[in-house]
JSON list of C-alpha atoms in Angstrom, two decimals:
[
{"chain": "A", "resi": 1, "resn": "MET", "atom": "CA", "xyz": [-33.51, -20.53, -5.26]},
{"chain": "A", "resi": 2, "resn": "GLY", "atom": "CA", "xyz": [-30.75, -18.22, -4.14]},
{"chain": "A", "resi": 3, "resn": "LEU", "atom": "CA", "xyz": [-30.12, -14.78, -5.53]},
{"chain": "A", "resi": 4, "resn": "MET", "atom": "CA", "xyz": [-26.99, -15.93, -7.37]},
{"chain": "A", "resi": 5, "resn": "ASP", "atom": "CA", "xyz": [-28.97, -18.72, -9.07]},
{"chain": "A", "resi": 6, "resn": "MET", "atom": "CA", "xyz": [-30.78, -16.10, -11.09]},
{"chain": "A", "resi": 7, "resn": "PRO", "atom": "CA", "xyz": [-29.06, -15.61, -14.47]},
{"chain": "A", "resi": 8, "resn": "VAL", "atom": "CA", "xyz": [-29.14, -11.81, -14.36]},
{"chain": "A", "resi": 9, "resn": "PHE", "atom": "CA", "xyz": [-27.28, -11.70, -11.05]},
{"chain": "A", "resi": 10, "resn": "SER", "atom": "CA", "xyz": [-24.68, -14.31, -11.95]},
{"chain": "A", "resi": 11, "resn": "ALA", "atom": "CA", "xyz": [-24.04, -12.56, -15.30]},
{"chain": "A", "resi": 12, "resn": "LEU", "atom": "CA", "xyz": [-23.69, -9.14, -13.66]},
{"chain": "A", "resi": 13, "resn": "THR", "atom": "CA", "xyz": [-21.42, -10.54, -10.95]},
{"chain": "A", "resi": 14, "resn": "ASP", "atom": "CA", "xyz": [-19.22, -12.15, -13.60]},
{"chain": "A", "resi": 15, "resn": "LYS", "atom": "CA", "xyz": [-19.12, -8.89, -15.57]},
{"chain": "A", "resi": 16, "resn": "MET", "atom": "CA", "xyz": [-18.11, -6.93, -12.46]},
{"chain": "A", "resi": 17, "resn": "ARG", "atom": "CA", "xyz": [-15.33, -9.45, -11.74]},
{"chain": "A", "resi": 18, "resn": "TRP", "atom": "CA", "xyz": [-14.12, -9.02, -15.32]},
{"chain": "A", "resi": 19, "resn": "HIS", "atom": "CA", "xyz": [-13.94, -5.25, -14.83]},
{"chain": "A", "resi": 20, "resn": "GLN", "atom": "CA", "xyz": [-12.04, -5.68, -11.56]},
{"chain": "A", "resi": 21, "resn": "THR", "atom": "CA", "xyz": [-9.53, -8.00, -13.21]},
{"chain": "A", "resi": 22, "resn": "ARG", "atom": "CA", "xyz": [-9.13, -5.60, -16.14]},
{"chain": "A", "resi": 23, "resn": "GLN", "atom": "CA", "xyz": [-8.61, -2.67, -13.77]},
{"chain": "A", "resi": 24, "resn": "GLY", "atom": "CA", "xyz": [-5.68, -4.53, -12.22]},
{"chain": "A", "resi": 25, "resn": "LEU", "atom": "CA", "xyz": [-4.07, -5.14, -15.61]},
{"chain": "A", "resi": 26, "resn": "LEU", "atom": "CA", "xyz": [-4.58, -1.53, -16.69]},
{"chain": "A", "resi": 27, "resn": "ALA", "atom": "CA", "xyz": [-3.04, -0.34, -13.41]},
{"chain": "A", "resi": 28, "resn": "GLU", "atom": "CA", "xyz": [0.02, -2.52, -14.13]},
{"chain": "A", "resi": 29, "resn": "ASN", "atom": "CA", "xyz": [0.26, -0.97, -17.59]},
{"chain": "A", "resi": 30, "resn": "VAL", "atom": "CA", "xyz": [0.14, 2.55, -16.16]},
{"chain": "A", "resi": 31, "resn": "ALA", "atom": "CA", "xyz": [2.68, 1.68, -13.44]},
{"chain": "A", "resi": 32, "resn": "ASN", "atom": "CA", "xyz": [5.08, 0.29, -16.07]},
{"chain": "A", "resi": 33, "resn": "ALA", "atom": "CA", "xyz": [4.51, 3.02, -18.65]},
{"chain": "A", "resi": 34, "resn": "GLU", "atom": "CA", "xyz": [8.20, 4.01, -18.52]},
{"chain": "A", "resi": 35, "resn": "THR", "atom": "CA", "xyz": [9.70, 0.55, -18.00]},
{"chain": "A", "resi": 36, "resn": "PRO", "atom": "CA", "xyz": [12.02, -0.29, -20.92]},
{"chain": "A", "resi": 37, "resn": "GLY", "atom": "CA", "xyz": [10.76, -3.22, -22.99]},
{"chain": "A", "resi": 38, "resn": "TYR", "atom": "CA", "xyz": [7.43, -3.51, -21.14]},
{"chain": "A", "resi": 39, "resn": "ARG", "atom": "CA", "xyz": [4.47, -4.57, -23.26]},
{"chain": "A", "resi": 40, "resn": "GLY", "atom": "CA", "xyz": [1.03, -3.76, -21.96]},
{"chain": "A", "resi": 41, "resn": "ARG", "atom": "CA", "xyz": [-1.63, -6.41, -21.37]},
{"chain": "A", "resi": 42, "resn": "ASP", "atom": "CA", "xyz": [-5.40, -6.30, -21.54]},
{"chain": "A", "resi": 43, "resn": "LEU", "atom": "CA", "xyz": [-8.28, -8.74, -21.26]},
{"chain": "A", "resi": 44, "resn": "LYS", "atom": "CA", "xyz": [-10.15, -10.24, -24.14]},
{"chain": "A", "resi": 45, "resn": "GLN", "atom": "CA", "xyz": [-13.36, -8.27, -24.62]},
{"chain": "A", "resi": 46, "resn": "TYR", "atom": "CA", "xyz": [-16.13, -9.55, -22.34]},
{"chain": "A", "resi": 47, "resn": "ASP", "atom": "CA", "xyz": [-18.86, -11.50, -24.15]},
{"chain": "A", "resi": 48, "resn": "PHE", "atom": "CA", "xyz": [-21.94, -12.66, -22.26]},
{"chain": "A", "resi": 49, "resn": "ALA", "atom": "CA", "xyz": [-22.59, -15.50, -24.73]},
{"chain": "A", "resi": 50, "resn": "ASP", "atom": "CA", "xyz": [-19.07, -16.93, -24.32]},
{"chain": "A", "resi": 51, "resn": "ARG", "atom": "CA", "xyz": [-19.19, -16.62, -20.54]},
{"chain": "A", "resi": 52, "resn": "GLN", "atom": "CA", "xyz": [-22.64, -18.23, -20.27]},
{"chain": "A", "resi": 53, "resn": "GLY", "atom": "CA", "xyz": [-21.30, -21.63, -21.34]},
{"chain": "A", "resi": 54, "resn": "MET", "atom": "CA", "xyz": [-18.42, -21.38, -18.88]},
{"chain": "A", "resi": 55, "resn": "MET", "atom": "CA", "xyz": [-20.71, -20.40, -15.99]},
{"chain": "A", "resi": 56, "resn": "GLN", "atom": "CA", "xyz": [-23.04, -23.33, -16.63]},
{"chain": "A", "resi": 57, "resn": "SER", "atom": "CA", "xyz": [-20.19, -25.83, -16.56]},
{"chain": "A", "resi": 58, "resn": "SER", "atom": "CA", "xyz": [-18.57, -24.52, -13.38]},
{"chain": "A", "resi": 59, "resn": "ALA", "atom": "CA", "xyz": [-19.27, -26.30, -10.14]},
{"chain": "A", "resi": 60, "resn": "ILE", "atom": "CA", "xyz": [-18.79, -25.23, -6.56]},
{"chain": "A", "resi": 61, "resn": "VAL", "atom": "CA", "xyz": [-16.91, -27.68, -4.40]},
{"chain": "A", "resi": 62, "resn": "THR", "atom": "CA", "xyz": [-16.89, -27.41, -0.64]},
{"chain": "A", "resi": 63, "resn": "SER", "atom": "CA", "xyz": [-14.80, -29.19, 1.91]},
{"chain": "A", "resi": 64, "resn": "VAL", "atom": "CA", "xyz": [-15.15, -29.18, 5.67]},
{"chain": "A", "resi": 65, "resn": "THR", "atom": "CA", "xyz": [-11.90, -28.88, 7.60]},
{"chain": "A", "resi": 66, "resn": "GLN", "atom": "CA", "xyz": [-13.49, -28.15, 10.97]},
{"chain": "A", "resi": 67, "resn": "PRO", "atom": "CA", "xyz": [-17.13, -28.45, 12.04]},
{"chain": "A", "resi": 68, "resn": "MET", "atom": "CA", "xyz": [-17.58, -24.65, 12.15]},
{"chain": "A", "resi": 69, "resn": "HIS", "atom": "CA", "xyz": [-15.63, -23.87, 8.94]},
{"chain": "A", "resi": 70, "resn": "PHE", "atom": "CA", "xyz": [-16.12, -24.50, 5.25]},
{"chain": "A", "resi": 71, "resn": "SER", "atom": "CA", "xyz": [-14.43, -23.42, 2.05]},
{"chain": "A", "resi": 72, "resn": "ALA", "atom": "CA", "xyz": [-15.88, -22.90, -1.39]},
{"chain": "A", "resi": 73, "resn": "SER", "atom": "CA", "xyz": [-14.17, -22.59, -4.72]},
{"chain": "A", "resi": 74, "resn": "SER", "atom": "CA", "xyz": [-15.57, -22.20, -8.20]},
{"chain": "A", "resi": 75, "resn": "GLY", "atom": "CA", "xyz": [-12.37, -22.52, -10.23]},
{"chain": "A", "resi": 76, "resn": "GLU", "atom": "CA", "xyz": [-12.37, -18.86, -11.25]},
{"chain": "A", "resi": 77, "resn": "GLY", "atom": "CA", "xyz": [-8.65, -18.27, -10.73]},
{"chain": "A", "resi": 78, "resn": "ALA", "atom": "CA", "xyz": [-7.80, -17.91, -14.42]},
{"chain": "A", "resi": 79, "resn": "ALA", "atom": "CA", "xyz": [-11.30, -17.31, -15.73]},
{"chain": "A", "resi": 80, "resn": "PHE", "atom": "CA", "xyz": [-10.38, -14.25, -17.81]},
{"chain": "A", "resi": 81, "resn": "ASP", "atom": "CA", "xyz": [-7.69, -14.44, -20.47]},
{"chain": "A", "resi": 82, "resn": "ALA", "atom": "CA", "xyz": [-5.02, -11.75, -20.18]},
{"chain": "A", "resi": 83, "resn": "GLN", "atom": "CA", "xyz": [-3.34, -11.13, -23.49]},
{"chain": "A", "resi": 84, "resn": "ARG", "atom": "CA", "xyz": [-0.60, -8.92, -24.83]},
{"chain": "A", "resi": 85, "resn": "MET", "atom": "CA", "xyz": [-1.84, -5.76, -26.46]},
{"chain": "A", "resi": 86, "resn": "ALA", "atom": "CA", "xyz": [-1.05, -4.94, -30.08]},
{"chain": "A", "resi": 87, "resn": "ASN", "atom": "CA", "xyz": [1.21, -1.92, -29.71]},
{"chain": "A", "resi": 88, "resn": "PHE", "atom": "CA", "xyz": [1.36, 0.39, -32.68]},
{"chain": "A", "resi": 89, "resn": "GLU", "atom": "CA", "xyz": [3.42, 3.02, -30.91]},
{"chain": "A", "resi": 90, "resn": "ILE", "atom": "CA", "xyz": [6.78, 1.96, -29.50]},
{"chain": "A", "resi": 91, "resn": "THR", "atom": "CA", "xyz": [8.95, 4.40, -27.54]},
{"chain": "A", "resi": 92, "resn": "PRO", "atom": "CA", "xyz": [12.74, 4.59, -28.05]},
{"chain": "A", "resi": 93, "resn": "GLU", "atom": "CA", "xyz": [13.17, 2.45, -24.90]},
{"chain": "A", "resi": 94, "resn": "GLY", "atom": "CA", "xyz": [11.07, -0.28, -26.55]},
{"chain": "A", "resi": 95, "resn": "ASN", "atom": "CA", "xyz": [8.04, 0.33, -24.35]},
{"chain": "A", "resi": 96, "resn": "GLY", "atom": "CA", "xyz": [4.66, -0.18, -25.99]},
{"chain": "A", "resi": 97, "resn": "VAL", "atom": "CA", "xyz": [2.40, 1.54, -23.44]},
{"chain": "A", "resi": 98, "resn": "SER", "atom": "CA", "xyz": [0.74, 4.85, -24.25]},
{"chain": "A", "resi": 99, "resn": "LEU", "atom": "CA", "xyz": [-0.19, 6.51, -20.96]},
{"chain": "A", "resi": 100, "resn": "GLU", "atom": "CA", "xyz": [-3.01, 8.48, -22.60]},
{"chain": "A", "resi": 101, "resn": "ASP", "atom": "CA", "xyz": [-4.57, 5.33, -24.09]},
{"chain": "A", "resi": 102, "resn": "GLU", "atom": "CA", "xyz": [-4.30, 3.47, -20.80]},
{"chain": "A", "resi": 103, "resn": "MET", "atom": "CA", "xyz": [-5.97, 6.29, -18.87]},
{"chain": "A", "resi": 104, "resn": "MET", "atom": "CA", "xyz": [-8.82, 6.32, -21.40]},
{"chain": "A", "resi": 105, "resn": "LYS", "atom": "CA", "xyz": [-9.24, 2.56, -20.91]},
{"chain": "A", "resi": 106, "resn": "VAL", "atom": "CA", "xyz": [-9.19, 2.98, -17.11]},
{"chain": "A", "resi": 107, "resn": "THR", "atom": "CA", "xyz": [-11.92, 5.63, -17.31]},
{"chain": "A", "resi": 108, "resn": "THR", "atom": "CA", "xyz": [-14.07, 3.57, -19.69]},
{"chain": "A", "resi": 109, "resn": "ASN", "atom": "CA", "xyz": [-13.62, 0.47, -17.55]},
{"chain": "A", "resi": 110, "resn": "MET", "atom": "CA", "xyz": [-14.62, 2.39, -14.42]},
{"chain": "A", "resi": 111, "resn": "MET", "atom": "CA", "xyz": [-17.77, 3.78, -16.06]},
{"chain": "A", "resi": 112, "resn": "ASP", "atom": "CA", "xyz": [-18.77, 0.32, -17.34]},
{"chain": "A", "resi": 113, "resn": "TYR", "atom": "CA", "xyz": [-18.20, -1.17, -13.88]},
{"chain": "A", "resi": 114, "resn": "GLN", "atom": "CA", "xyz": [-20.38, 1.53, -12.32]},
{"chain": "A", "resi": 115, "resn": "ALA", "atom": "CA", "xyz": [-23.12, 0.82, -14.89]},
{"chain": "A", "resi": 116, "resn": "ALA", "atom": "CA", "xyz": [-23.05, -2.91, -14.07]},
{"chain": "A", "resi": 117, "resn": "THR", "atom": "CA", "xyz": [-23.12, -2.15, -10.33]},
{"chain": "A", "resi": 118, "resn": "SER", "atom": "CA", "xyz": [-26.05, 0.22, -10.76]},
{"chain": "A", "resi": 119, "resn": "LEU", "atom": "CA", "xyz": [-27.97, -2.36, -12.80]},
{"chain": "A", "resi": 120, "resn": "TYR", "atom": "CA", "xyz": [-27.28, -4.98, -10.10]},
{"chain": "A", "resi": 121, "resn": "GLN", "atom": "CA", "xyz": [-28.55, -2.68, -7.34]},
{"chain": "A", "resi": 122, "resn": "LYS", "atom": "CA", "xyz": [-31.68, -1.72, -9.30]},
{"chain": "A", "resi": 123, "resn": "SER", "atom": "CA", "xyz": [-32.45, -5.38, -10.00]},
{"chain": "A", "resi": 124, "resn": "ILE", "atom": "CA", "xyz": [-32.27, -6.12, -6.28]},
{"chain": "A", "resi": 125, "resn": "ARG", "atom": "CA", "xyz": [-34.63, -3.20, -5.56]},
{"chain": "A", "resi": 126, "resn": "ILE", "atom": "CA", "xyz": [-37.10, -4.49, -8.14]},
{"chain": "A", "resi": 127, "resn": "LEU", "atom": "CA", "xyz": [-37.05, -7.93, -6.51]},
{"chain": "A", "resi": 128, "resn": "ARG", "atom": "CA", "xyz": [-37.57, -6.42, -3.06]},
{"chain": "A", "resi": 129, "resn": "VAL", "atom": "CA", "xyz": [-40.59, -4.46, -4.29]},
{"chain": "A", "resi": 130, "resn": "ALA", "atom": "CA", "xyz": [-41.98, -7.57, -6.00]},
{"chain": "A", "resi": 131, "resn": "LEU", "atom": "CA", "xyz": [-41.59, -9.52, -2.74]},
{"chain": "A", "resi": 132, "resn": "GLY", "atom": "CA", "xyz": [-43.39, -6.79, -0.81]},
{"chain": "A", "resi": 133, "resn": "LYS", "atom": "CA", "xyz": [-40.33, -5.64, 1.12]},
{"chain": "A", "resi": 134, "resn": "ASN", "atom": "CA", "xyz": [-39.38, -1.99, 1.43]},
{"chain": "A", "resi": 135, "resn": "ALA", "atom": "CA", "xyz": [-37.04, -0.90, -1.33]}
]
């Protein structure tokens, strides 16, 4: 049983990927904060229960192109749904991005990512101690 076969690690890895994807969208929103007509995007809120069903149905497919190479894909390209944000504040240029709101989201996203990363690292340490290896 590999480390990623354990539900806690696969769930935390998926959560960290969600935060990385969201960080990219939030960065686009900040970069386009003064672009006329731009509407910000954000990800649907992460839900472990929804993602659990998707993770169980995904399969890893490998193909050998050369004896010393292999490739793996899990079909995660569009795993997280980006959606348009509901903008309540529209600037005269027709832009719906509030720089202050986006920066708050970036900060919250970063803190949540750090919490997931910390939990991942602590779980690995606990396993190492349980296996009798130095933590």
